[in-house]
Amino acid sequence: MAAQLDYHTIRTIFERFQAQNPAPEGELDHTNVYTLLVAVALSAQSTDIGVNRATAELFKIADTPEKMLALGEEGVIEHIKTIGLYRNKAKNVIKMAQMLVDEFGGEVPNSRAALELLPGVGRKTANVVLNMWWDYPAQAVDTHIERIGNRTGICPGKNVVAVERAIEDHIPVDFQKHAHLWMILHGRYVCKARRPLCGGCLIRDLCPYEDKTL
């Protein structure tokens, strides 16, 4: 685990991320807040590309909790059986839809605590939805962020909650809105787990991690 970087270094890092990609976007396809919630829940232990393929037809016929309930668990399975843990995920999607109808009037709630009450929704999923739909600077820490946070010293921590707190405490507030997306994309395409592309990294000179291209 790298030591926590200082304020000026972190600011420089995020200035570079911003200059390269001023308005980063998540890569899960969705049409409304409900389909965003379902897509993020389905993405656990699956790739965004795989989820997008599975939901392309699903969301055409079930873009509300009511429509998802009408489709039923077996109907959901038929659409998502190409992604990992599809049976358990289909069960949670139906349970989630039922709870949204029964307890939230068919609307997706916008507090973290309420979102986390929903089957299949954890803190990361809740934070993604709060950030992407309601523009709240919630930090959705996934394996990419946890990895680069500890490699680079941007937001080191022993677990995802500690990394999330490090983001909130150390990244300047003017970068908080897009912070997790910049780091996810950097971890997904540059600072990869096994073979990081250090030679093409825009923060190479600011990173304490051993350059793997040397």
PDB file of C-alpha atoms in Angstrom:
ATOM      1  CA  MET A   1       0.000   0.000   0.000  1.00  0.00           C
ATOM      2  CA  ALA A   2       1.445   3.356  -1.037  1.00  0.00           C
ATOM      3  CA  ALA A   3       1.491   6.291   1.369  1.00  0.00           C
ATOM      4  CA  GLN A   4      -1.266   8.873   1.060  1.00  0.00           C
ATOM      5  CA  LEU A   5      -0.327  11.486  -1.546  1.00  0.00           C
ATOM      6  CA  ASP A   6      -0.286  15.160  -0.606  1.00  0.00           C
ATOM      7  CA  TYR A   7      -2.915  17.688  -1.653  1.00  0.00           C
ATOM      8  CA  HIS A   8      -0.919  19.304  -4.471  1.00  0.00           C
ATOM      9  CA  THR A   9      -0.042  15.976  -6.107  1.00  0.00           C
ATOM     10  CA  ILE A  10      -3.642  14.783  -5.967  1.00  0.00           C
ATOM     11  CA  ARG A  11      -4.861  18.053  -7.445  1.00  0.00           C
ATOM     12  CA  THR A  12      -2.393  17.730 -10.309  1.00  0.00           C
ATOM     13  CA  ILE A  13      -3.503  14.142 -10.952  1.00  0.00           C
ATOM     14  CA  PHE A  14      -7.157  15.089 -11.197  1.00  0.00           C
ATOM     15  CA  GLU A  15      -6.432  18.149 -13.296  1.00  0.00           C
ATOM     16  CA  ARG A  16      -4.881  15.753 -15.794  1.00  0.00           C
ATOM     17  CA  PHE A  17      -7.809  13.328 -15.614  1.00  0.00           C
ATOM     18  CA  GLN A  18     -10.183  16.236 -16.179  1.00  0.00           C
ATOM     19  CA  ALA A  19      -8.197  17.626 -19.104  1.00  0.00           C
ATOM     20  CA  GLN A  20      -8.177  14.228 -20.784  1.00  0.00           C
ATOM     21  CA  ASN A  21     -11.863  13.464 -20.129  1.00  0.00           C
ATOM     22  CA  PRO A  22     -13.856  16.471 -18.848  1.00  0.00           C
ATOM     23  CA  ALA A  23     -17.166  14.624 -18.453  1.00  0.00           C
ATOM     24  CA  PRO A  24     -16.612  10.895 -17.905  1.00  0.00           C
ATOM     25  CA  GLU A  25     -19.617   8.623 -18.203  1.00  0.00           C
ATOM     26  CA  GLY A  26     -20.421   5.189 -16.860  1.00  0.00           C
ATOM     27  CA  GLU A  27     -20.454   2.388 -19.422  1.00  0.00           C
ATOM     28  CA  LEU A  28     -23.676   0.632 -18.406  1.00  0.00           C
ATOM     29  CA  ASP A  29     -26.585   1.241 -20.781  1.00  0.00           C
ATOM     30  CA  HIS A  30     -29.808   2.474 -19.160  1.00  0.00           C
ATOM     31  CA  THR A  31     -32.902   4.501 -20.020  1.00  0.00           C
ATOM     32  CA  ASN A  32     -34.023   5.746 -16.610  1.00  0.00           C
ATOM     33  CA  VAL A  33     -33.056   5.527 -12.947  1.00  0.00           C
ATOM     34  CA  TYR A  34     -34.726   2.131 -12.534  1.00  0.00           C
ATOM     35  CA  THR A  35     -32.851   0.516 -15.410  1.00  0.00           C
ATOM     36  CA  LEU A  36     -29.638   2.112 -14.139  1.00  0.00           C
ATOM     37  CA  LEU A  37     -30.240   0.538 -10.730  1.00  0.00           C
ATOM     38  CA  VAL A  38     -30.912  -2.880 -12.263  1.00  0.00           C
ATOM     39  CA  ALA A  39     -27.896  -2.660 -14.580  1.00  0.00           C
ATOM     40  CA  VAL A  40     -25.528  -1.759 -11.757  1.00  0.00           C
ATOM     41  CA  ALA A  41     -26.900  -4.560  -9.573  1.00  0.00           C
ATOM     42  CA  LEU A  42     -26.416  -7.024 -12.439  1.00  0.00           C
ATOM     43  CA  SER A  43     -22.840  -5.874 -13.042  1.00  0.00           C
ATOM     44  CA  ALA A  44     -21.474  -7.502  -9.881  1.00  0.00           C
ATOM     45  CA  GLN A  45     -18.819 -10.022 -10.961  1.00  0.00           C
ATOM     46  CA  SER A  46     -19.719  -9.336 -14.595  1.00  0.00           C
ATOM     47  CA  THR A  47     -18.388  -6.989 -17.260  1.00  0.00           C
ATOM     48  CA  ASP A  48     -20.298  -3.901 -18.332  1.00  0.00           C
ATOM     49  CA  ILE A  49     -20.181  -5.165 -21.926  1.00  0.00           C
ATOM     50  CA  GLY A  50     -21.766  -8.446 -20.887  1.00  0.00           C
ATOM     51  CA  VAL A  51     -24.473  -6.705 -18.883  1.00  0.00           C
ATOM     52  CA  ASN A  52     -25.264  -4.356 -21.761  1.00  0.00           C
ATOM     53  CA  ARG A  53     -25.727  -7.311 -24.103  1.00  0.00           C
ATOM     54  CA  ALA A  54     -28.025  -9.025 -21.608  1.00  0.00           C
ATOM     55  CA  THR A  55     -30.161  -5.973 -20.887  1.00  0.00           C
ATOM     56  CA  ALA A  56     -30.502  -4.635 -24.432  1.00  0.00           C
ATOM     57  CA  GLU A  57     -33.761  -6.501 -24.995  1.00  0.00           C
ATOM     58  CA  LEU A  58     -34.747  -6.760 -21.324  1.00  0.00           C
ATOM     59  CA  PHE A  59     -35.022  -3.010 -20.865  1.00  0.00           C
ATOM     60  CA  LYS A  60     -37.134  -2.662 -24.003  1.00  0.00           C
ATOM     61  CA  ILE A  61     -39.914  -4.647 -22.350  1.00  0.00           C
ATOM     62  CA  ALA A  62     -39.251  -4.085 -18.634  1.00  0.00           C
ATOM     63  CA  ASP A  63     -38.121  -0.555 -17.812  1.00  0.00           C
ATOM     64  CA  THR A  64     -40.242  -0.155 -14.663  1.00  0.00           C
ATOM     65  CA  PRO A  65     -40.639  -2.306 -11.541  1.00  0.00           C
ATOM     66  CA  GLU A  66     -44.210  -3.118 -12.549  1.00  0.00           C
ATOM     67  CA  LYS A  67     -43.167  -4.372 -15.986  1.00  0.00           C
ATOM     68  CA  MET A  68     -40.328  -6.389 -14.445  1.00  0.00           C
ATOM     69  CA  LEU A  69     -42.789  -8.100 -12.104  1.00  0.00           C
ATOM     70  CA  ALA A  70     -45.057  -8.892 -15.035  1.00  0.00           C
ATOM     71  CA  LEU A  71     -42.115 -10.467 -16.849  1.00  0.00           C
ATOM     72  CA  GLY A  72     -41.376 -12.708 -13.874  1.00  0.00           C
ATOM     73  CA  GLU A  73     -38.238 -14.411 -12.633  1.00  0.00           C
ATOM     74  CA  GLU A  74     -38.067 -16.951 -15.460  1.00  0.00           C
ATOM     75  CA  GLY A  75     -38.522 -14.195 -18.007  1.00  0.00           C
ATOM     76  CA  VAL A  76     -35.647 -12.248 -16.466  1.00  0.00           C
ATOM     77  CA  ILE A  77     -33.473 -15.384 -16.496  1.00  0.00           C
ATOM     78  CA  GLU A  78     -34.050 -15.809 -20.226  1.00  0.00           C
ATOM     79  CA  HIS A  79     -32.571 -12.368 -20.822  1.00  0.00           C
ATOM     80  CA  ILE A  80     -29.637 -12.423 -18.392  1.00  0.00           C
ATOM     81  CA  LYS A  81     -28.509 -16.063 -18.483  1.00  0.00           C
ATOM     82  CA  THR A  82     -25.305 -15.082 -20.286  1.00  0.00           C
ATOM     83  CA  ILE A  83     -23.946 -13.230 -17.228  1.00  0.00           C
ATOM     84  CA  GLY A  84     -22.511 -14.652 -14.031  1.00  0.00           C
ATOM     85  CA  LEU A  85     -24.751 -15.651 -11.110  1.00  0.00           C
ATOM     86  CA  TYR A  86     -27.784 -15.042 -13.315  1.00  0.00           C
ATOM     87  CA  ARG A  87     -30.247 -17.129 -11.300  1.00  0.00           C
ATOM     88  CA  ASN A  88     -29.547 -15.344  -8.034  1.00  0.00           C
ATOM     89  CA  LYS A  89     -29.486 -11.984  -9.808  1.00  0.00           C
ATOM     90  CA  ALA A  90     -32.850 -12.657 -11.461  1.00  0.00           C
ATOM     91  CA  LYS A  91     -34.318 -13.540  -8.087  1.00  0.00           C
ATOM     92  CA  ASN A  92     -33.018 -10.281  -6.612  1.00  0.00           C
ATOM     93  CA  VAL A  93     -34.274  -8.229  -9.563  1.00  0.00           C
ATOM     94  CA  ILE A  94     -37.807  -9.534  -8.960  1.00  0.00           C
ATOM     95  CA  LYS A  95     -37.571  -9.070  -5.186  1.00  0.00           C
ATOM     96  CA  MET A  96     -36.252  -5.550  -5.752  1.00  0.00           C
ATOM     97  CA  ALA A  97     -39.115  -4.735  -8.113  1.00  0.00           C
ATOM     98  CA  GLN A  98     -41.649  -6.021  -5.601  1.00  0.00           C
ATOM     99  CA  MET A  99     -40.159  -3.953  -2.788  1.00  0.00           C
ATOM    100  CA  LEU A 100     -40.079  -0.827  -4.951  1.00  0.00           C
ATOM    101  CA  VAL A 101     -43.772  -1.281  -5.736  1.00  0.00           C
ATOM    102  CA  ASP A 102     -44.807  -2.197  -2.201  1.00  0.00           C
ATOM    103  CA  GLU A 103     -42.750   0.273  -0.202  1.00  0.00           C
ATOM    104  CA  PHE A 104     -41.731   3.093  -2.555  1.00  0.00           C
ATOM    105  CA  GLY A 105     -44.694   3.484  -4.882  1.00  0.00           C
ATOM    106  CA  GLY A 106     -42.736   2.103  -7.809  1.00  0.00           C
ATOM    107  CA  GLU A 107     -40.130   4.884  -7.553  1.00  0.00           C
ATOM    108  CA  VAL A 108     -36.420   4.439  -6.909  1.00  0.00           C
ATOM    109  CA  PRO A 109     -35.521   6.141  -3.598  1.00  0.00           C
ATOM    110  CA  ASN A 110     -32.587   8.532  -3.485  1.00  0.00           C
ATOM    111  CA  SER A 111     -31.005   8.007  -0.096  1.00  0.00           C
ATOM    112  CA  ARG A 112     -28.174   5.528   0.386  1.00  0.00           C
ATOM    113  CA  ALA A 113     -29.903   3.871   3.336  1.00  0.00           C
ATOM    114  CA  ALA A 114     -33.138   3.336   1.407  1.00  0.00           C
ATOM    115  CA  LEU A 115     -31.320   2.007  -1.646  1.00  0.00           C
ATOM    116  CA  GLU A 116     -29.364  -0.451   0.470  1.00  0.00           C
ATOM    117  CA  LEU A 117     -32.622  -1.928   1.748  1.00  0.00           C
ATOM    118  CA  LEU A 118     -33.308  -3.259  -1.741  1.00  0.00           C
ATOM    119  CA  PRO A 119     -32.375  -6.888  -2.522  1.00  0.00           C
ATOM    120  CA  GLY A 120     -29.109  -7.120  -4.429  1.00  0.00           C
ATOM    121  CA  VAL A 121     -28.148  -3.523  -3.712  1.00  0.00           C
ATOM    122  CA  GLY A 122     -25.042  -2.822  -1.649  1.00  0.00           C
ATOM    123  CA  ARG A 123     -23.178   0.367  -0.860  1.00  0.00           C
ATOM    124  CA  LYS A 124     -21.301   0.441  -4.174  1.00  0.00           C
ATOM    125  CA  THR A 125     -24.473   0.068  -6.253  1.00  0.00           C
ATOM    126  CA  ALA A 126     -26.245   2.707  -4.175  1.00  0.00           C
ATOM    127  CA  ASN A 127     -23.353   5.121  -4.640  1.00  0.00           C
ATOM    128  CA  VAL A 128     -23.277   4.601  -8.404  1.00  0.00           C
ATOM    129  CA  VAL A 129     -26.979   5.414  -8.689  1.00  0.00           C
ATOM    130  CA  LEU A 130     -26.732   8.446  -6.402  1.00  0.00           C
ATOM    131  CA  ASN A 131     -23.769   9.765  -8.373  1.00  0.00           C
ATOM    132  CA  MET A 132     -24.860   9.056 -11.927  1.00  0.00           C
ATOM    133  CA  TRP A 133     -28.549   9.895 -11.640  1.00  0.00           C
ATOM    134  CA  TRP A 134     -28.773  12.502  -8.904  1.00  0.00           C
ATOM    135  CA  ASP A 135     -25.331  14.103  -9.340  1.00  0.00           C
ATOM    136  CA  TYR A 136     -24.452  13.453  -5.712  1.00  0.00           C
ATOM    137  CA  PRO A 137     -20.675  13.110  -5.173  1.00  0.00           C
ATOM    138  CA  ALA A 138     -20.932   9.553  -3.821  1.00  0.00           C
ATOM    139  CA  GLN A 139     -17.858   7.415  -4.399  1.00  0.00           C
ATOM    140  CA  ALA A 140     -18.549   3.918  -5.704  1.00  0.00           C
ATOM    141  CA  VAL A 141     -15.429   1.949  -4.839  1.00  0.00           C
ATOM    142  CA  ASP A 142     -14.894  -1.149  -6.970  1.00  0.00           C
ATOM    143  CA  THR A 143     -11.855  -3.389  -7.440  1.00  0.00           C
ATOM    144  CA  HIS A 144     -10.311  -0.941  -9.930  1.00  0.00           C
ATOM    145  CA  ILE A 145     -10.476   1.986  -7.521  1.00  0.00           C
ATOM    146  CA  GLU A 146      -9.286  -0.064  -4.566  1.00  0.00           C
ATOM    147  CA  ARG A 147      -6.321  -1.260  -6.644  1.00  0.00           C
ATOM    148  CA  ILE A 148      -5.187   2.073  -8.038  1.00  0.00           C
ATOM    149  CA  GLY A 149      -5.955   3.891  -4.792  1.00  0.00           C
ATOM    150  CA  ASN A 150      -3.438   1.685  -3.031  1.00  0.00           C
ATOM    151  CA  ARG A 151      -0.946   1.535  -5.895  1.00  0.00           C
ATOM    152  CA  THR A 152      -0.766   5.271  -6.448  1.00  0.00           C
ATOM    153  CA  GLY A 153      -1.492   6.664  -2.992  1.00  0.00           C
ATOM    154  CA  ILE A 154      -4.463   8.662  -4.281  1.00  0.00           C
ATOM    155  CA  CYS A 155      -6.785   6.976  -1.785  1.00  0.00           C
ATOM    156  CA  PRO A 156      -5.109   4.091   0.066  1.00  0.00           C
ATOM    157  CA  GLY A 157      -7.139   1.969   2.447  1.00  0.00           C
ATOM    158  CA  LYS A 158      -7.378  -1.556   3.855  1.00  0.00           C
ATOM    159  CA  ASN A 159     -10.958  -2.025   2.620  1.00  0.00           C
ATOM    160  CA  VAL A 160     -13.495  -0.373   0.342  1.00  0.00           C
ATOM    161  CA  VAL A 161     -14.979   1.773   3.112  1.00  0.00           C
ATOM    162  CA  ALA A 162     -11.523   3.087   4.047  1.00  0.00           C
ATOM    163  CA  VAL A 163     -10.782   3.824   0.377  1.00  0.00           C
ATOM    164  CA  GLU A 164     -14.119   5.616   0.031  1.00  0.00           C
ATOM    165  CA  ARG A 165     -13.322   7.743   3.072  1.00  0.00           C
ATOM    166  CA  ALA A 166      -9.862   8.535   1.686  1.00  0.00           C
ATOM    167  CA  ILE A 167     -11.453   9.769  -1.549  1.00  0.00           C
ATOM    168  CA  GLU A 168     -13.857  11.993   0.360  1.00  0.00           C
ATOM    169  CA  ASP A 169     -11.155  13.305   2.679  1.00  0.00           C
ATOM    170  CA  HIS A 170      -8.302  13.894   0.231  1.00  0.00           C
ATOM    171  CA  ILE A 171      -9.608  14.572  -3.269  1.00  0.00           C
ATOM    172  CA  PRO A 172     -10.460  18.275  -3.721  1.00  0.00           C
ATOM    173  CA  VAL A 173     -14.202  18.874  -3.768  1.00  0.00           C
ATOM    174  CA  ASP A 174     -14.233  20.300  -7.302  1.00  0.00           C
ATOM    175  CA  PHE A 175     -13.235  16.838  -8.548  1.00  0.00           C
ATOM    176  CA  GLN A 176     -15.500  14.778  -6.274  1.00  0.00           C
ATOM    177  CA  LYS A 177     -18.400  14.463  -8.718  1.00  0.00           C
ATOM    178  CA  HIS A 178     -16.385  12.535 -11.308  1.00  0.00           C
ATOM    179  CA  ALA A 179     -13.618  11.145  -9.088  1.00  0.00           C
ATOM    180  CA  HIS A 180     -14.784   7.538  -8.999  1.00  0.00           C
ATOM    181  CA  LEU A 181     -15.452   7.417 -12.744  1.00  0.00           C
ATOM    182  CA  TRP A 182     -12.038   8.810 -13.621  1.00  0.00           C
ATOM    183  CA  MET A 183     -10.407   6.209 -11.389  1.00  0.00           C
ATOM    184  CA  ILE A 184     -12.570   3.322 -12.635  1.00  0.00           C
ATOM    185  CA  LEU A 185     -11.738   4.129 -16.251  1.00  0.00           C
ATOM    186  CA  HIS A 186      -8.053   4.587 -15.420  1.00  0.00           C
ATOM    187  CA  GLY A 187      -7.994   1.235 -13.624  1.00  0.00           C
ATOM    188  CA  ARG A 188      -9.956  -0.525 -16.366  1.00  0.00           C
ATOM    189  CA  TYR A 189      -7.909   0.672 -19.327  1.00  0.00           C
ATOM    190  CA  VAL A 190      -4.506   1.823 -18.048  1.00  0.00           C
ATOM    191  CA  CYS A 191      -3.653   0.778 -14.486  1.00  0.00           C
ATOM    192  CA  LYS A 192      -4.690  -2.831 -15.068  1.00  0.00           C
ATOM    193  CA  ALA A 193      -4.360  -5.516 -12.430  1.00  0.00           C
ATOM    194  CA  ARG A 194      -1.777  -7.771 -14.057  1.00  0.00           C
ATOM    195  CA  ARG A 195      -0.150  -5.677 -16.746  1.00  0.00           C
ATOM    196  CA  PRO A 196      -0.519  -1.962 -16.038  1.00  0.00           C
ATOM    197  CA  LEU A 197       0.249   0.196 -19.057  1.00  0.00           C
ATOM    198  CA  CYS A 198       2.674   2.438 -17.223  1.00  0.00           C
ATOM    199  CA  GLY A 199       4.318   3.663 -20.421  1.00  0.00           C
ATOM    200  CA  GLY A 200       1.108   5.358 -21.541  1.00  0.00           C
ATOM    201  CA  CYS A 201      -0.030   6.584 -18.125  1.00  0.00           C
ATOM    202  CA  LEU A 202      -0.708  10.289 -17.837  1.00  0.00           C
ATOM    203  CA  ILE A 203       0.215  10.315 -14.119  1.00  0.00           C
ATOM    204  CA  ARG A 204       3.334   8.191 -14.514  1.00  0.00           C
ATOM    205  CA  ASP A 205       5.634  10.860 -13.110  1.00  0.00           C
ATOM    206  CA  LEU A 206       3.460  11.308 -10.000  1.00  0.00           C
ATOM    207  CA  CYS A 207       2.953   7.636  -9.170  1.00  0.00           C
ATOM    208  CA  PRO A 208       5.160   5.780  -6.650  1.00  0.00           C
ATOM    209  CA  TYR A 209       4.294   2.378  -8.148  1.00  0.00           C
ATOM    210  CA  GLU A 210       7.202   0.626  -9.866  1.00  0.00           C
ATOM    211  CA  ASP A 211       6.986   1.337 -13.588  1.00  0.00           C
ATOM    212  CA  LYS A 212       6.332  -2.036 -15.229  1.00  0.00           C
ATOM    213  CA  THR A 213       7.468  -0.849 -18.657  1.00  0.00           C
ATOM    214  CA  LEU A 214      11.025  -0.113 -17.620  1.00  0.00           C
TER     215      LEU A 214
END
